[in-house]
């Protein structure tokens, strides 16, 4: 069975609780927009494209209750996580359908279908980049869990693995919430894709010892000049890959491209609760008087990116701005 992060049936949103993986499979069901907002904030559902789809269904659920207006439901959902651009695209897609008297549930379904279809194209377009690679590094989770199905960074890995079954994946554990060791490793293990989890601070060692041939990550928001936000720690992987001449790729659907932001300086970065750093598996690990800082994302300058794997193909940083027209055309012709 392929992994699915969420699905919508009988006017109910079903969410696979990603906080419980890999140990337990817990499905949360909701018909309330406030609960969808809380699931996004607390990371029951996470990963930029999946957050966008969950929010789209949150809007659809709100439209079924006289208590909510499109504007109010959008406000509640927008206040959940600030960095993932997909969140705002998912909300806006259904808000405008609802405000124009169209069926919000059909709009959310179409939004979901488009995201998944784009991930399949990302897989096909990115796989040739890994055709001759033996070992690839990824950071955080940009798989089916982060995108509803299939993935962004994991999509080319999945496709490449079909023809190159010895392709080996280094998985950064991704402190503090361990999206790499809990979620990416879980997806790869289910499919028998060879991999090893490494401590976040081990990537530089392997990159400098020529044990990694390519790096591929997802993104939460890509600015017009190609600067992009992704899980904290991405920036340092990009710098070390560049220093060692290892190609570094970013894979994302159109809903992650924010062409109105001219550079990464304009991307808002979420800061999460200190407890995520100060505690581990429920136990306090830092001294009682210690404080913590906890930015959830960092911004990597476009100059470190070898290519962006998009639904329309692979492009270089200087070509990102030109994608705006293709993205607009494809979004306008979406179901
Ligand atoms: O805080 P998270 O787990 O939502 O962060 C997710 C990431 O940073 C992913 O790499 C990104 O959303 C791309 S997912 C296809």
XYZ file of C-alpha atoms and ligand atoms in Angstrom:
350
model
C 0.000 0.000 0.000
C 1.434 3.409 -0.919
C 1.761 5.882 1.960
C -0.924 8.570 2.159
C -0.639 11.432 4.624
C -4.347 12.315 4.461
C -7.619 11.634 2.679
C -11.131 13.098 2.604
C -14.199 10.876 2.721
C -17.828 11.390 3.862
C -17.179 15.080 4.568
C -14.425 14.047 6.998
C -10.687 14.740 6.833
C -8.541 11.740 7.835
C -4.986 12.540 8.920
C -2.214 10.045 9.564
C -0.717 11.387 12.819
C 2.937 11.896 11.870
C 3.947 12.589 15.472
C 3.339 8.920 16.290
C 5.328 7.395 13.428
C 7.129 5.104 13.028
C 5.940 3.369 16.191
C 2.175 3.661 15.811
C -0.337 4.191 13.013
C -2.921 6.600 14.411
C -5.576 8.147 12.160
C -7.223 11.384 13.338
C -10.626 12.234 11.883
C -12.138 15.694 11.885
C -14.996 17.745 10.463
C -13.964 21.018 12.135
C -11.739 23.714 10.722
C -10.374 24.595 14.192
C -9.153 21.006 14.541
C -7.529 21.113 11.113
C -5.715 24.313 12.164
C -4.566 22.661 15.373
C -3.375 19.542 13.481
C -1.251 21.763 11.217
C 0.160 23.771 14.139
C 1.032 20.707 16.216
C 2.401 18.832 13.180
C -0.031 15.933 13.053
C 0.268 16.840 9.376
C 3.426 18.533 8.133
C 5.506 19.156 5.001
C 4.610 22.149 2.851
C 2.456 20.499 0.132
C 0.567 18.298 2.635
C -0.087 21.319 4.871
C -1.544 23.110 1.832
C -3.865 20.213 1.029
C -4.967 19.839 4.681
C -5.747 23.561 4.793
C -7.692 23.322 1.521
C -9.868 20.633 3.113
C -10.099 22.754 6.284
C -11.688 25.485 4.154
C -14.029 22.913 2.575
C -15.110 21.741 6.040
C -15.720 25.321 7.198
C -17.950 25.915 4.165
C -20.347 23.257 5.472
C -21.086 25.238 8.658
C -23.100 28.493 8.779
C -20.716 29.612 11.564
C -17.881 30.316 9.133
C -17.311 32.858 6.382
C -14.580 32.254 3.786
C -12.525 35.157 5.209
C -12.760 33.989 8.834
C -11.905 30.367 8.091
C -8.941 31.526 5.987
C -7.721 33.713 8.868
C -7.741 30.803 11.332
C -5.852 28.502 8.977
C -3.319 31.149 7.890
C -2.278 31.696 11.518
C -0.911 28.147 11.881
C 2.541 28.012 10.243
C 4.102 31.008 8.505
C 6.851 29.595 6.259
C 5.259 26.984 3.959
C 3.894 28.934 0.988
C 1.688 25.984 0.006
C -0.445 26.666 3.092
C -1.487 30.047 1.717
C -2.016 28.711 -1.821
C -4.237 25.862 -0.554
C -6.326 28.252 1.562
C -6.647 30.855 -1.200
C -7.617 28.284 -3.851
C -10.646 27.089 -1.857
C -11.469 30.501 -0.360
C -11.870 32.034 -3.795
C -13.903 29.050 -5.119
C -16.197 29.307 -2.076
C -16.523 33.105 -2.366
C -17.458 32.698 -6.073
C -20.198 30.185 -5.208
C -18.295 27.138 -6.488
C -18.213 23.826 -4.577
C -15.407 24.123 -1.955
C -15.091 20.338 -1.545
C -14.608 19.868 -5.290
C -12.055 22.689 -5.251
C -10.076 21.007 -2.415
C -10.221 17.652 -4.244
C -8.897 19.260 -7.430
C -6.131 21.015 -5.476
C -5.072 17.707 -3.923
C -5.088 15.901 -7.285
C -2.938 18.621 -8.838
C -0.316 18.475 -6.054
C -0.005 14.680 -6.325
C 0.165 14.799 -10.122
C 2.949 17.426 -9.938
C 4.906 15.196 -7.548
C 4.799 12.399 -10.129
C 6.193 14.764 -12.755
C 8.911 15.878 -10.313
C 9.864 12.202 -9.904
C 10.135 11.643 -13.645
C 12.017 14.907 -14.236
C 14.469 14.459 -11.363
C 15.312 10.759 -11.705
C 17.842 11.282 -14.567
C 19.879 13.510 -12.229
C 20.413 10.471 -10.002
C 20.906 7.911 -12.781
C 24.645 7.660 -12.244
C 24.660 8.476 -8.508
C 25.452 5.729 -6.046
C 24.817 7.661 -2.828
C 22.450 10.555 -2.278
C 21.788 12.672 0.821
C 18.389 14.073 1.829
C 17.331 16.259 4.752
C 14.045 16.232 6.700
C 11.100 14.408 5.095
C 10.057 15.402 1.582
C 8.277 12.146 0.826
C 4.664 10.991 0.606
C 4.045 12.097 4.184
C 5.005 15.658 3.298
C 3.030 15.849 0.052
C -0.025 13.534 0.535
C 1.480 10.927 -1.849
C 4.788 10.191 -3.554
C 6.927 13.168 -2.491
C 9.148 15.908 -3.871
C 12.791 15.083 -2.995
C 11.876 11.422 -2.485
C 10.026 11.232 -5.828
C 13.190 11.214 -8.024
C 14.784 8.811 -5.524
C 11.804 6.433 -5.837
C 11.889 6.553 -9.649
C 15.701 6.253 -9.847
C 15.614 3.272 -7.480
C 13.498 1.332 -10.021
C 16.341 1.307 -12.558
C 19.221 1.710 -10.107
C 18.275 -0.531 -7.129
C 21.672 -0.031 -5.502
C 21.100 3.683 -5.070
C 21.853 4.354 -1.393
C 20.219 7.152 0.592
C 21.867 8.979 3.489
C 19.060 10.288 5.719
C 19.820 13.212 8.035
C 18.057 12.514 11.315
C 16.789 16.159 11.363
C 16.823 17.440 14.908
C 14.817 18.477 16.820
C 11.690 16.624 15.584
C 13.485 13.831 13.691
C 11.537 13.954 10.442
C 14.483 12.154 8.797
C 14.990 9.251 11.174
C 11.280 8.793 11.981
C 9.559 9.556 8.674
C 11.959 9.425 5.705
C 13.607 6.249 7.001
C 10.123 4.741 7.525
C 9.090 5.482 3.940
C 12.360 4.108 2.518
C 12.300 0.991 4.716
C 8.731 0.130 3.621
C 9.881 0.141 0.007
C 13.198 -1.628 0.516
C 15.257 1.370 -0.624
C 18.754 0.999 0.908
C 19.506 3.796 3.354
C 21.278 4.817 6.556
C 20.242 7.407 9.104
C 23.080 9.748 10.040
C 23.353 12.332 12.805
C 22.760 15.805 11.393
C 26.331 16.810 12.042
C 27.754 13.800 10.119
C 26.788 15.006 6.631
C 29.904 17.193 6.281
C 32.116 14.215 7.033
C 30.543 12.093 4.280
C 30.432 14.983 1.780
C 34.113 15.753 2.319
C 35.073 12.059 2.024
C 33.388 11.777 -1.406
C 30.837 9.352 -0.028
C 27.866 11.378 -1.281
C 27.338 12.002 -5.024
C 24.302 14.307 -4.855
C 22.049 16.075 -2.338
C 18.299 16.503 -2.903
C 15.871 18.288 -0.598
C 12.342 19.736 -0.667
C 11.391 23.341 0.059
C 8.835 25.276 2.059
C 9.029 28.444 -0.018
C 11.102 29.453 -3.035
C 11.561 33.156 -3.792
C 11.721 34.646 -7.281
C 15.548 34.704 -7.296
C 15.751 31.002 -6.284
C 16.618 31.510 -2.598
C 14.565 28.970 -0.675
C 13.462 28.068 2.851
C 13.609 24.478 4.030
C 14.020 22.583 7.297
C 16.658 24.020 9.618
C 20.062 22.586 8.702
C 19.482 22.683 4.933
C 21.648 25.804 4.513
C 24.741 24.207 6.033
C 24.312 21.048 3.879
C 24.156 23.261 0.769
C 27.307 25.174 1.739
C 29.264 21.995 2.484
C 28.032 20.331 -0.738
C 29.177 23.405 -2.695
C 32.557 23.426 -0.925
C 33.048 19.797 -1.958
C 31.739 20.093 -5.534
C 28.704 17.882 -4.858
C 25.519 18.835 -6.826
C 22.653 20.121 -4.685
C 19.046 19.910 -5.971
C 15.745 21.335 -4.691
C 12.484 19.633 -5.684
C 9.121 21.402 -5.398
C 5.641 21.731 -6.940
C 4.314 25.096 -8.187
C 2.499 25.706 -4.902
C 5.876 26.199 -3.155
C 7.049 28.992 -5.502
C 6.352 32.461 -4.132
C 7.209 34.644 -7.130
C 6.151 37.810 -5.281
C 9.063 37.539 -2.819
C 12.114 38.837 -4.598
C 14.661 37.069 -2.382
C 15.059 34.813 0.629
C 15.373 37.868 2.891
C 11.593 38.309 2.530
C 10.695 34.755 3.616
C 9.174 34.552 7.136
C 10.878 31.924 9.288
C 8.829 30.132 11.935
C 10.319 29.899 15.421
C 8.850 27.009 17.413
C 8.686 26.238 21.130
C 12.019 25.890 22.988
C 10.802 22.626 24.504
C 11.258 20.852 21.160
C 15.022 21.397 21.670
C 15.230 21.188 25.461
C 13.395 17.853 25.654
C 13.924 14.542 23.913
C 11.235 11.825 23.835
C 9.424 13.670 26.623
C 12.492 13.922 28.897
C 14.210 17.192 29.727
C 17.811 16.855 28.465
C 19.137 20.369 29.100
C 19.704 21.908 32.535
C 16.598 23.405 34.117
C 17.887 26.975 33.787
C 18.942 26.707 30.107
C 16.969 28.447 27.407
C 16.750 27.362 23.761
C 16.184 28.943 20.350
C 14.333 26.915 17.786
C 14.036 28.249 14.221
C 12.162 25.596 12.229
C 13.657 26.641 8.870
C 16.636 28.350 7.310
C 17.080 30.100 3.980
C 19.620 28.856 1.446
C 20.887 31.316 -1.182
C 20.256 30.318 -4.795
C 23.992 30.317 -5.578
C 24.344 26.964 -3.791
C 21.646 25.270 -5.881
C 22.657 23.211 -8.939
C 19.061 22.754 -10.127
C 15.392 23.045 -9.172
C 13.372 19.950 -10.028
C 9.916 21.226 -10.993
C 6.847 19.693 -12.674
C 8.057 21.309 -15.928
C 11.666 20.087 -15.755
C 14.982 20.988 -14.112
C 16.037 24.637 -14.146
C 19.012 26.674 -12.935
C 18.747 29.525 -10.373
C 18.739 32.299 -12.981
C 15.735 30.622 -14.694
C 13.464 30.480 -11.618
C 11.792 33.858 -12.253
C 10.830 32.690 -15.739
C 8.868 29.773 -14.243
C 6.191 32.210 -13.044
C 4.464 32.162 -16.439
C 4.443 28.350 -16.693
C 3.227 28.005 -13.092
C 0.430 30.522 -13.696
C -0.665 28.864 -16.939
C -0.663 25.374 -15.408
C -2.538 26.523 -12.303
C -5.162 28.302 -14.408
C -5.803 25.181 -16.494
C -5.979 22.892 -13.436
C -9.234 20.905 -12.980
O 8.472 21.417 9.846
P 8.117 20.483 8.726
O 8.312 19.044 9.054
O 6.746 20.767 8.160
O 9.158 20.850 7.588
C 9.103 20.180 6.368
C 10.227 20.498 5.461
O 11.068 21.310 5.748
C 10.206 19.829 4.130
O 11.503 19.613 3.664
C 9.459 20.728 3.147
O 8.188 21.054 3.633
C 9.330 20.116 1.819
S 8.193 18.794 1.846
C 7.947 18.231 0.302
